[in-house]
Short mmCIF file of C-alpha atoms in Angstrom, two decimals:
data_model
loop_
_atom_site.label_atom_id
_atom_site.label_comp_id
_atom_site.label_asym_id
_atom_site.label_seq_id
_atom_site.Cartn_x
_atom_site.Cartn_y
_atom_site.Cartn_z
CA UNK A 11 7.52 -16.34 12.51
CA UNK A 12 9.05 -19.28 14.40
CA UNK A 13 6.01 -21.41 13.55
CA UNK A 14 6.09 -20.73 9.82
CA UNK A 15 6.74 -23.83 7.69
CA UNK A 16 10.28 -24.36 6.47
CA UNK A 17 11.24 -24.62 2.80
CA UNK A 18 14.49 -25.86 1.31
CA UNK A 19 16.32 -25.06 -1.90
CA UNK A 20 19.57 -26.40 -3.28
CA UNK A 21 22.01 -23.75 -4.48
CA UNK A 22 25.32 -24.37 -6.22
CA UNK A 23 27.17 -24.15 -2.88
CA UNK A 24 24.72 -26.16 -0.79
CA UNK A 25 21.17 -26.41 0.51
CA UNK A 26 19.53 -23.44 2.25
CA UNK A 27 16.60 -23.59 4.64
CA UNK A 28 14.14 -20.70 4.55
CA UNK A 29 10.53 -20.12 5.60
CA UNK A 30 7.12 -19.54 4.10
CA UNK A 31 5.99 -16.21 5.47
CA UNK A 32 2.69 -14.34 5.12
CA UNK A 33 2.47 -11.10 3.19
CA UNK A 34 1.50 -8.84 6.06
CA UNK A 35 -0.81 -5.88 6.42
CA UNK A 36 -3.64 -4.56 4.33
CA UNK A 37 -1.34 -4.30 1.32
CA UNK A 38 -0.99 -8.09 1.33
CA UNK A 39 -4.68 -8.34 0.50
CA UNK A 40 -4.96 -11.85 1.91
CA UNK A 41 -2.51 -13.22 -0.67
CA UNK A 42 -0.70 -16.48 -0.13
CA UNK A 43 2.65 -16.25 1.60
CA UNK A 44 6.03 -16.12 -0.08
CA UNK A 45 9.13 -18.23 0.47
CA UNK A 46 11.87 -16.16 2.10
CA UNK A 47 15.58 -16.93 2.31
CA UNK A 48 17.91 -14.51 4.08
CA UNK A 49 21.65 -14.20 4.48
CA UNK A 50 22.87 -16.55 1.74
CA UNK A 51 26.56 -15.79 1.06
CA UNK A 52 27.45 -14.93 -2.52
CA UNK A 53 31.11 -14.21 -1.71
CA UNK A 54 33.60 -14.89 1.04
CA UNK A 55 33.78 -12.30 3.86
CA UNK A 56 35.99 -9.44 2.59
CA UNK A 57 38.29 -9.29 5.60
CA UNK A 58 41.74 -10.48 6.55
CA UNK A 59 43.71 -11.47 3.46
CA UNK A 60 40.64 -10.75 1.30
CA UNK A 61 40.20 -7.19 2.52
CA UNK A 62 40.20 -4.70 -0.38
CA UNK A 63 40.32 -7.65 -2.81
CA UNK A 64 37.90 -8.60 -5.54
CA UNK A 65 35.12 -10.84 -4.20
CA UNK A 66 35.76 -14.58 -4.20
CA UNK A 67 33.02 -17.26 -4.39
CA UNK A 68 31.97 -18.61 -0.98
CA UNK A 69 32.99 -22.03 0.24
CA UNK A 70 30.51 -24.86 -0.16
CA UNK A 71 28.79 -26.29 2.91
CA UNK A 72 27.36 -29.64 3.94
CA UNK A 73 23.82 -30.20 5.09
CA UNK A 74 21.13 -27.50 5.18
CA UNK A 75 22.28 -23.98 5.99
CA UNK A 76 19.72 -21.88 7.92
CA UNK A 77 18.69 -18.86 5.83
CA UNK A 78 16.28 -17.09 8.15
CA UNK A 79 18.35 -14.07 9.26
CA UNK A 80 19.84 -11.23 7.24
CA UNK A 81 23.58 -11.19 6.96
CA UNK A 82 25.32 -8.39 8.90
CA UNK A 83 25.85 -5.02 7.22
CA UNK A 84 29.22 -4.20 5.72
CA UNK A 85 31.26 -1.62 7.73
CA UNK A 86 29.49 1.74 7.54
CA UNK A 87 27.93 4.73 9.27
CA UNK A 88 24.49 5.92 8.21
CA UNK A 89 24.66 9.71 8.44
CA UNK A 90 21.02 10.06 7.39
CA UNK A 91 19.90 7.94 10.37
CA UNK A 92 22.79 8.21 12.86
CA UNK A 93 22.96 6.05 16.00
CA UNK A 94 22.16 7.44 19.41
CA UNK A 95 24.81 9.45 21.24
CA UNK A 96 27.61 7.25 22.53
CA UNK A 97 26.83 4.44 20.13
CA UNK A 98 29.73 3.27 17.98
CA UNK A 99 29.54 3.39 14.22
CA UNK A 100 28.74 0.06 12.65
CA UNK A 101 31.77 -1.83 11.44
CA UNK A 102 34.11 -4.67 12.21
CA UNK A 103 34.96 -7.92 10.52
CA UNK A 104 31.61 -9.70 10.55
CA UNK A 105 31.16 -13.06 8.79
CA UNK A 106 29.26 -13.37 5.51
CA UNK A 107 28.26 -9.72 5.12
CA UNK A 108 28.31 -10.21 1.34
CA UNK A 109 24.99 -12.01 1.24
CA UNK A 110 21.77 -12.15 -0.75
CA UNK A 111 18.12 -12.49 0.29
CA UNK A 112 15.38 -14.02 -1.87
CA UNK A 113 11.59 -13.71 -1.79
CA UNK A 114 9.85 -16.17 -4.10
CA UNK A 115 6.11 -16.41 -4.77
CA UNK A 116 6.46 -19.93 -6.18
CA UNK A 117 9.31 -22.34 -5.51
CA UNK A 118 7.68 -24.90 -7.78
CA UNK A 119 7.31 -22.39 -10.59
CA UNK A 120 9.63 -21.85 -13.54
CA UNK A 121 10.43 -18.78 -15.56
CA UNK A 122 9.25 -16.08 -13.14
CA UNK A 123 10.63 -12.58 -13.73
CA UNK A 124 13.44 -11.64 -11.34
CA UNK A 125 13.96 -8.19 -9.79
CA UNK A 126 17.34 -7.50 -8.10
CA UNK A 127 17.33 -4.49 -5.77
CA UNK A 128 20.42 -2.25 -5.46
CA UNK A 129 20.13 -0.18 -2.27
CA UNK A 130 21.20 3.46 -2.06
CA UNK A 131 23.19 5.31 0.57
CA UNK A 132 25.61 7.78 -1.05
CA UNK A 133 28.02 4.89 -1.80
CA UNK A 134 28.83 5.10 1.92
CA UNK A 135 26.07 3.25 3.78
CA UNK A 136 23.01 1.03 3.35
CA UNK A 137 22.27 -2.66 3.80
CA UNK A 138 19.73 -5.15 2.56
CA UNK A 139 18.39 -5.92 6.04
CA UNK A 140 16.79 -2.47 6.26
CA UNK A 141 13.01 -3.06 6.69
CA UNK A 142 12.41 -0.48 3.94
CA UNK A 143 13.89 -2.99 1.48
CA UNK A 144 11.68 -5.96 2.38
CA UNK A 145 10.73 -7.73 -0.84
CA UNK A 146 7.66 -9.67 0.29
CA UNK A 147 4.91 -7.46 -1.09
CA UNK A 148 6.60 -6.96 -4.44
CA UNK A 149 7.23 -10.71 -4.71
CA UNK A 150 3.55 -11.39 -4.07
CA UNK A 151 2.88 -9.60 -7.36
CA UNK A 152 4.47 -12.54 -9.20
CA UNK A 153 8.21 -11.84 -9.34
CA UNK A 154 11.23 -13.26 -7.54
CA UNK A 155 12.87 -10.43 -5.56
CA UNK A 156 16.55 -10.43 -4.60
CA UNK A 157 18.31 -7.93 -2.33
CA UNK A 158 21.98 -7.96 -1.33
CA UNK A 159 24.82 -6.17 0.44
CA UNK A 160 27.84 -4.66 -1.27
CA UNK A 161 30.91 -2.89 0.12
CA UNK A 162 30.55 0.86 0.57
CA UNK A 163 32.76 3.76 1.67
CA UNK A 164 36.51 3.16 1.78
CA UNK A 165 35.99 -0.61 1.76
CA UNK A 166 34.02 -0.51 -1.48
CA UNK A 167 34.91 2.69 -3.34
CA UNK A 168 38.13 4.08 -1.85
CA UNK A 169 40.88 4.38 -4.48
CA UNK A 170 43.54 2.34 -2.70
CA UNK A 171 46.90 1.43 -4.19
CA UNK A 172 47.30 -2.32 -4.56
CA UNK A 173 43.55 -2.94 -4.62
CA UNK A 174 41.11 -3.15 -7.54
CA UNK A 175 39.03 -0.02 -8.06
CA UNK A 176 35.26 -0.04 -7.52
CA UNK A 177 35.13 -3.08 -5.25
CA UNK A 178 31.49 -2.24 -4.53
CA UNK A 179 30.71 -2.66 -8.22
CA UNK A 180 32.67 -5.91 -8.27
CA UNK A 181 30.49 -7.14 -5.38
CA UNK A 182 27.39 -6.21 -7.35
CA UNK A 183 28.62 -8.19 -10.35
CA UNK A 184 29.28 -11.16 -8.06
CA UNK A 185 25.73 -10.94 -6.69
CA UNK A 186 24.33 -10.82 -10.22
CA UNK A 187 26.38 -13.88 -11.16
CA UNK A 188 24.93 -15.63 -8.11
CA UNK A 189 21.47 -14.78 -9.40
CA UNK A 190 22.33 -16.11 -12.86
CA UNK A 191 23.62 -19.38 -11.45
CA UNK A 192 21.05 -20.03 -8.69
CA UNK A 193 17.78 -18.19 -9.24
CA UNK A 194 16.11 -20.98 -11.25
CA UNK A 195 16.00 -23.05 -8.04
CA UNK A 196 13.82 -20.32 -6.52
CA UNK A 197 11.40 -20.24 -9.48
CA UNK A 198 13.09 -17.37 -11.32
CA UNK A 199 14.27 -17.10 -14.91
CA UNK A 200 17.98 -16.14 -15.17
CA UNK A 201 17.22 -14.72 -18.62
CA UNK A 202 14.53 -12.35 -17.27
CA UNK A 203 16.46 -10.35 -14.70
CA UNK A 204 15.75 -6.68 -13.99
CA UNK A 205 18.26 -4.67 -11.98
CA UNK A 206 16.51 -1.86 -10.10
CA UNK A 207 17.78 0.56 -7.52
CA UNK A 208 17.67 4.06 -6.09
CA UNK A 209 20.24 6.83 -5.63
CA UNK A 210 23.70 5.20 -5.27
CA UNK A 211 22.03 1.94 -6.25
CA UNK A 212 20.78 3.56 -9.44
CA UNK A 213 24.20 5.13 -10.05
CA UNK A 214 25.74 1.69 -9.65
CA UNK A 215 23.36 0.18 -12.19
CA UNK A 216 24.16 3.02 -14.58
CA UNK A 217 27.87 2.28 -14.14
CA UNK A 218 27.25 -1.41 -14.91
CA UNK A 219 25.32 -0.43 -18.04
CA UNK A 220 28.56 1.25 -19.15
CA UNK A 221 30.61 -1.90 -18.56
CA UNK A 222 31.05 -5.01 -20.68
CA UNK A 223 31.51 -6.97 -17.45
CA UNK A 224 27.75 -6.86 -16.85
CA UNK A 225 26.79 -8.17 -20.30
CA UNK A 226 24.16 -10.89 -20.01
CA UNK A 227 23.62 -10.48 -16.27
CA UNK A 228 20.42 -8.42 -16.59
CA UNK A 229 18.18 -7.63 -19.53
CA UNK A 230 16.28 -4.68 -18.04
CA UNK A 231 17.18 -1.85 -15.70
CA UNK A 232 15.18 0.58 -13.58
CA UNK A 233 17.17 3.54 -12.27
CA UNK A 234 15.49 5.69 -9.63
CA UNK A 235 17.17 9.08 -9.05
CA UNK A 236 20.54 8.52 -10.73
CA UNK A 237 23.24 10.70 -9.11
CA UNK A 238 25.60 12.51 -11.45
CA UNK A 239 28.92 12.00 -9.67
CA UNK A 240 31.64 9.77 -11.14
CA UNK A 241 35.29 10.40 -10.22
CA UNK A 242 38.64 10.34 -11.95
CA UNK A 243 41.22 8.04 -10.31
CA UNK A 244 43.26 11.10 -9.24
CA UNK A 245 40.36 12.70 -7.36
CA UNK A 246 39.34 9.40 -5.75
CA UNK A 247 42.95 8.73 -4.72
CA UNK A 248 43.27 12.18 -3.13
CA UNK A 249 40.13 11.58 -1.10
CA UNK A 250 41.41 8.15 0.00
CA UNK A 251 44.73 9.73 1.00
CA UNK A 252 42.90 12.24 3.22
CA UNK A 253 41.04 9.41 4.96
CA UNK A 254 44.15 7.23 5.35
CA UNK A 255 46.13 10.09 6.86
CA UNK A 256 43.65 10.33 9.73
CA UNK A 257 44.47 6.76 10.77
CA UNK A 258 48.20 7.36 10.28
CA UNK A 259 48.61 5.10 7.28
CA UNK A 260 49.44 5.32 3.60
CA UNK A 261 46.48 4.79 1.23
CA UNK A 262 47.62 1.30 0.22
CA UNK A 263 45.97 -2.06 0.68
CA UNK A 264 48.99 -3.37 2.59
CA UNK A 265 49.02 -0.44 5.02
CA UNK A 266 45.26 -0.29 5.60
CA UNK A 267 44.52 -4.01 5.79
CA UNK A 268 45.20 -4.16 9.54
CA UNK A 269 43.23 -1.00 10.38
CA UNK A 270 39.90 -1.74 12.04
CA UNK A 271 37.08 -1.15 9.51
CA UNK A 272 35.22 1.01 12.03
CA UNK A 273 38.29 3.28 12.31
CA UNK A 274 38.27 3.85 8.55
CA UNK A 275 34.53 4.55 8.70
CA UNK A 276 35.05 7.18 11.40
CA UNK A 277 37.95 8.73 9.50
CA UNK A 278 35.85 9.00 6.33
CA UNK A 279 33.07 10.70 8.27
CA UNK A 280 35.56 13.16 9.76
CA UNK A 281 36.87 14.03 6.28
CA UNK A 282 33.28 14.36 5.04
CA UNK A 283 32.44 16.77 7.88
CA UNK A 284 35.29 19.13 7.02
CA UNK A 285 35.34 18.61 3.25
CA UNK A 286 34.33 22.21 2.52
CA UNK A 287 37.83 23.50 3.22
CA UNK A 288 39.15 21.36 0.36
CA UNK A 289 37.02 23.04 -2.30
CA UNK A 290 40.09 24.45 -4.03
CA UNK A 291 41.35 20.92 -4.57
CA UNK A 292 38.19 18.79 -4.85
CA UNK A 293 35.89 21.32 -6.51
CA UNK A 294 32.17 20.67 -6.31
CA UNK A 295 32.74 17.32 -4.56
CA UNK A 296 33.80 19.27 -1.47
CA UNK A 297 30.15 20.42 -1.19
CA UNK A 298 28.41 17.22 -2.31
CA UNK A 299 26.59 14.66 -0.18
CA UNK A 300 29.23 11.94 -0.53
CA UNK A 301 33.00 11.46 -0.61
CA UNK A 302 32.67 8.29 -2.67
CA UNK A 303 31.46 7.48 -6.17
CA UNK A 304 32.33 4.98 -8.90
CA UNK A 305 35.76 5.67 -10.35
CA UNK A 306 35.93 5.90 -14.16
CA UNK A 307 39.17 4.03 -14.64
CA UNK A 308 38.86 2.93 -18.27
CA UNK A 309 37.70 -0.54 -17.24
CA UNK A 310 34.76 -0.72 -14.82
CA UNK A 311 33.30 1.60 -15.94
CA UNK A 312 35.30 2.67 -18.98
CA UNK A 313 33.24 5.85 -19.46
CA UNK A 314 30.42 7.74 -17.80
CA UNK A 315 27.03 6.06 -18.26
CA UNK A 316 25.64 8.82 -20.50
CA UNK A 317 28.71 8.77 -22.74
CA UNK A 318 28.64 4.97 -22.90
CA UNK A 319 24.91 4.72 -23.65
CA UNK A 320 25.13 7.46 -26.28
CA UNK A 321 27.83 5.39 -27.96
CA UNK A 322 25.54 2.33 -28.04
CA UNK A 323 26.47 0.49 -24.85
CA UNK A 324 23.72 -1.73 -23.38
CA UNK A 325 21.46 -0.95 -26.34
CA UNK A 326 19.73 -4.28 -25.85
CA UNK A 327 18.91 -3.58 -22.20
CA UNK A 328 15.46 -2.08 -21.66
CA UNK A 329 15.66 1.03 -19.47
CA UNK A 330 13.19 2.77 -17.21
CA UNK A 331 14.60 5.88 -15.53
CA UNK A 332 13.02 8.54 -13.38
CA UNK A 333 13.48 11.00 -10.55
CA UNK A 334 11.54 12.83 -7.88
CA UNK A 335 10.38 16.41 -8.40
CA UNK A 336 11.90 17.81 -5.19
CA UNK A 337 14.97 15.61 -4.70
CA UNK A 338 17.03 17.96 -2.55
CA UNK A 339 14.32 18.75 -0.02
CA UNK A 340 15.27 15.66 2.00
CA UNK A 341 18.73 17.11 2.64
CA UNK A 342 17.29 20.55 3.36
CA UNK A 343 15.10 18.96 6.04
CA UNK A 344 18.09 17.16 7.59
CA UNK A 345 19.91 20.50 7.81
CA UNK A 346 16.80 22.40 8.92
CA UNK A 347 17.10 24.81 6.03
CA UNK A 348 13.41 25.41 5.37
CA UNK A 349 12.67 29.10 5.75
CA UNK A 350 16.37 29.89 6.26
CA UNK A 351 17.81 29.97 2.74
CA UNK A 352 19.18 33.46 2.16
CA UNK A 353 19.82 35.15 -1.17
CA UNK A 354 23.53 34.61 -0.56
CA UNK A 355 23.05 30.88 0.04
CA UNK A 356 20.96 30.54 -3.12
CA UNK A 357 23.55 32.47 -5.13
CA UNK A 358 26.28 30.19 -3.77
CA UNK A 359 24.39 27.06 -4.86
CA UNK A 360 23.75 28.45 -8.33
CA UNK A 361 27.43 29.32 -8.65
CA UNK A 362 28.76 25.97 -7.34
CA UNK A 363 26.22 23.35 -8.39
CA UNK A 364 24.93 25.33 -11.36
CA UNK A 365 28.37 26.21 -12.73
CA UNK A 366 28.07 24.02 -15.83
CA UNK A 367 24.59 25.38 -16.47
CA UNK A 368 25.90 28.95 -16.62
CA UNK A 369 25.85 29.97 -12.97
CA UNK A 370 23.59 32.32 -11.05
CA UNK A 371 22.39 34.55 -13.89
CA UNK A 372 21.44 31.60 -16.13
CA UNK A 373 19.62 29.78 -13.32
CA UNK A 374 17.55 32.83 -12.38
CA UNK A 375 16.62 33.36 -16.04
CA UNK A 376 15.62 29.71 -16.45
CA UNK A 377 13.25 29.74 -13.46
CA UNK A 378 11.61 33.19 -13.39
CA UNK A 379 9.48 33.98 -10.39
CA UNK A 380 11.10 31.51 -7.99
CA UNK A 381 12.21 32.74 -4.60
CA UNK A 382 15.64 32.16 -3.09
CA UNK A 383 14.72 28.90 -1.35
CA UNK A 384 12.98 27.51 -4.43
CA UNK A 385 15.93 28.41 -6.65
CA UNK A 386 18.31 26.82 -4.17
CA UNK A 387 16.31 23.60 -4.09
CA UNK A 388 15.81 23.49 -7.85
CA UNK A 389 19.45 23.85 -8.85
CA UNK A 390 20.60 21.39 -6.16
CA UNK A 391 17.95 18.85 -7.20
CA UNK A 392 18.94 19.27 -10.84
CA UNK A 393 22.61 18.68 -10.09
CA UNK A 394 22.00 15.85 -7.64
CA UNK A 395 19.67 13.59 -9.66
CA UNK A 396 17.16 15.25 -11.95
CA UNK A 397 19.38 16.21 -14.88
CA UNK A 398 21.67 13.14 -14.64
CA UNK A 399 18.55 10.97 -14.89
CA UNK A 400 17.34 12.99 -17.86
CA UNK A 401 20.75 12.62 -19.52
CA UNK A 402 20.55 8.84 -19.14
CA UNK A 403 17.14 8.73 -20.82
CA UNK A 404 18.31 10.98 -23.63
CA UNK A 405 21.48 8.96 -24.23
CA UNK A 406 19.57 5.68 -24.42
CA UNK A 407 16.89 7.10 -26.72
CA UNK A 408 19.33 8.87 -29.04
CA UNK A 409 21.31 5.64 -29.49
CA UNK A 410 18.20 3.73 -30.51
CA UNK A 411 17.52 1.97 -27.20
CA UNK A 412 14.05 1.49 -25.73
CA UNK A 413 13.61 3.71 -22.68
CA UNK A 414 10.76 4.89 -20.48
CA UNK A 415 10.76 7.99 -18.27
CA UNK A 416 8.83 8.84 -15.13
CA UNK A 417 8.68 11.55 -12.49
CA UNK A 418 7.31 11.24 -8.97
CA UNK A 419 5.49 14.45 -8.10
CA UNK A 420 3.28 13.30 -5.22
CA UNK A 421 4.33 15.17 -2.04
CA UNK A 422 5.26 13.40 1.17
CA UNK A 423 2.51 14.21 3.70
CA UNK A 424 4.76 14.91 6.72
CA UNK A 425 5.94 18.39 7.77
CA UNK A 426 2.89 19.92 6.17
CA UNK A 427 4.07 18.87 2.72
CA UNK A 428 7.39 20.75 2.97
CA UNK A 429 9.34 17.70 1.81
CA UNK A 430 7.49 17.55 -1.49
CA UNK A 431 8.46 14.58 -3.65
CA UNK A 432 11.87 14.35 -2.00
CA UNK A 433 14.81 12.03 -2.48
CA UNK A 434 14.01 8.50 -1.31
CA UNK A 435 10.22 8.89 -1.30
CA UNK A 436 9.95 6.47 -4.21
CA UNK A 437 11.54 3.58 -2.28
CA UNK A 438 8.65 2.69 0.08
CA UNK A 439 6.13 3.37 -2.69
CA UNK A 440 7.83 0.95 -5.09
CA UNK A 441 8.55 -1.77 -2.54
CA UNK A 442 5.31 -1.27 -0.63
CA UNK A 443 7.16 -0.95 2.70
CA UNK A 444 5.04 1.95 3.90
CA UNK A 445 5.26 0.93 7.57
CA UNK A 446 9.05 0.60 7.79
CA UNK A 447 10.65 3.08 10.24
CA UNK A 448 12.43 5.04 7.51
CA UNK A 449 9.20 5.12 5.50
CA UNK A 450 7.14 6.42 8.41
CA UNK A 451 9.53 9.37 8.63
CA UNK A 452 8.38 10.34 5.12
CA UNK A 453 4.78 9.11 5.09
CA UNK A 454 3.73 9.38 8.72
CA UNK A 455 2.28 6.55 10.82
CA UNK A 456 -0.54 4.56 9.33
CA UNK A 457 -0.13 5.36 5.61
CA UNK A 458 -3.08 7.06 3.98
CA UNK A 459 -5.34 5.46 1.40
CA UNK A 460 -3.80 7.85 -1.12
CA UNK A 461 -0.30 6.54 -0.35
CA UNK A 462 -1.55 2.95 -0.50
CA UNK A 463 -3.17 3.54 -3.90
CA UNK A 464 -0.08 5.27 -5.33
CA UNK A 465 2.11 2.44 -4.08
CA UNK A 466 -0.12 -0.10 -5.85
CA UNK A 467 0.11 1.84 -9.12
CA UNK A 468 3.87 2.15 -8.95
CA UNK A 469 4.39 -1.50 -7.99
CA UNK A 470 2.18 -2.55 -10.88
CA UNK A 471 4.25 -0.51 -13.33
CA UNK A 472 7.59 -1.79 -12.00
CA UNK A 473 6.46 -5.43 -12.09
CA UNK A 474 4.95 -5.02 -15.54
CA UNK A 475 8.21 -3.58 -16.85
CA UNK A 476 10.18 -6.45 -15.31
CA UNK A 477 7.82 -8.99 -16.86
CA UNK A 478 7.27 -7.46 -20.30
CA UNK A 479 9.64 -4.54 -20.83
CA UNK A 480 6.67 -2.13 -21.04
CA UNK A 481 5.52 -0.29 -17.87
CA UNK A 482 2.27 0.88 -19.45
CA UNK A 483 3.03 4.28 -20.98
CA UNK A 484 4.73 5.46 -24.20
CA UNK A 485 8.47 5.07 -24.65
CA UNK A 486 10.67 8.14 -24.22
CA UNK A 487 12.14 9.80 -27.28
CA UNK A 488 13.81 13.15 -27.89
CA UNK A 489 10.88 14.46 -29.93
CA UNK A 490 7.88 14.13 -27.64
CA UNK A 491 9.78 13.31 -24.41
CA UNK A 492 6.61 11.71 -23.02
CA UNK A 493 7.01 10.97 -19.32
CA UNK A 494 4.78 9.28 -16.78
CA UNK A 495 4.01 11.54 -13.82
CA UNK A 496 2.95 9.84 -10.58
CA UNK A 497 0.85 12.18 -8.46
CA UNK A 498 -2.56 12.34 -6.86
CA UNK A 499 -3.81 11.96 -10.41
CA UNK A 500 -1.31 10.25 -12.68
CA UNK A 501 -0.71 11.61 -16.15
CA UNK A 502 1.62 11.37 -19.13
CA UNK A 503 3.24 14.71 -19.89
CA UNK A 504 5.62 15.93 -22.58
CA UNK A 505 9.01 17.09 -21.31
CA UNK A 506 8.22 17.82 -17.62
CA UNK A 507 11.89 18.72 -17.02
CA UNK A 508 11.95 21.04 -20.02
CA UNK A 509 13.15 24.15 -18.18
CA UNK A 510 16.02 22.26 -16.55
CA UNK A 511 16.86 20.50 -19.81
CA UNK A 512 17.14 23.81 -21.68
CA UNK A 513 19.14 25.39 -18.85
CA UNK A 514 21.70 22.62 -18.77
CA UNK A 515 21.85 22.15 -22.53
CA UNK A 516 24.59 19.64 -23.26
CA UNK A 517 26.78 20.75 -20.36
CA UNK A 518 27.88 18.94 -17.27
CA UNK A 519 28.04 15.42 -15.86
CA UNK A 520 31.33 14.19 -17.15
CA UNK A 521 33.99 12.78 -14.85
CA UNK A 522 34.72 14.92 -11.80
CA UNK A 523 38.45 15.50 -11.56
CA UNK A 524 40.97 16.86 -9.11
CA UNK A 525 41.42 20.63 -8.63
CA UNK A 526 38.58 21.46 -11.00
CA UNK A 527 35.09 22.83 -10.34
CA UNK A 528 34.00 21.70 -13.77
CA UNK A 529 33.21 18.25 -15.11
CA UNK A 530 35.98 16.69 -17.15
CA UNK A 531 34.52 15.03 -20.22
CA UNK A 532 36.27 11.79 -21.15
CA UNK A 533 35.34 10.22 -24.46
#
């Protein structure tokens, strides 16, 4: 890489020096290289006096700034891929962690579609330097790809007195404004921006769709596995108080500003580990995969995404939304639950996660013939992502927006297929990063021709949607509910989530409040 030719671009804050890099591997197909710029700051480092504050534009610089290395991650701990024993959790006041990365197939071009990737990570971890999020192959298809970091955990989503709520969302807005103001210099069209992301990234995009603050920053959105959790300020504040107490401070910006970020990360993980004992106060959140979610505070966002879209918000934004058939199997694998789910465990899940759908009796009636483990996985997958994604599609379609639905059904080949089409499997397939370490854990070493072919089909659809607003299958409506199914043989099917849709009816997925197992609907 050191011998790759350098390329230079002038941004609003100064010149950046990147490299032309080849598109590697068989998936590159001998295509010309792409221009890559890494670690460009879009906001000042959020530490010191700026800790827990809204992002501020970065300072300008003189000369050419090297842009060949990713910026450092924001403070975090990745519980899905924890460090080795004895290794400290990532954290600490690193410079310029709020940074963007750009892959451009044509610096001399004009008007190329732009795709901005929002990473996932339970609103608690994730960073754009993860090899699974490399944008080179997708960019070689003819789009400018942007990835970026945003604050997560207590730094980004903790409800802290004296600090703006949803600082992670504010970072995302700042990154999108950077794209609007600078992407033309990289060959992209600021009026042809598609926001796309997975899991917490998809939930963030959904929250931005519900906010006027994002108007004009992207014209299309792709949400992959939208989670259903959005919190009231009271619930979020109670969670932040529990974390702050572990470091001996009040949950205020003034009190926490001098606490080492890594200490807050460790405290949040400790609260997460023992969250189950708070079920009487936090309800279903005490059993969920994350302590943090966007806070519906009447501003950013003002309402839940499905309520906002049903009321006509973001009607002019083209939407593509989908989920994976077996979302929850990833978490079952992490907990080694395969073959160990008892009737009692399944009944618990149907009572807790399926409460709004009618509980255990209703879930069993909706899915006749399923065993305990299958019922457990189905209701958890429905609550986690499948039904929230369906609700988003329905809300957009009912309000007259143009929306497209998909489902990934192709099973991950590892563990004898036990993972199925689990949470996160779509990420390497869409980005083409099949050889990244996290991808190999799902796909195995040396991806198969079948995985390669599926990745090509999905990339083609995503790029086509970004370029034209049409991914290549019929739009979703509440009559036919036609949905693209990606599998060994792709198809278009009517209402593939029909059983779950009927089970859930119009229930669930409002704002999760304090001391309540049910969703609180705010309209």
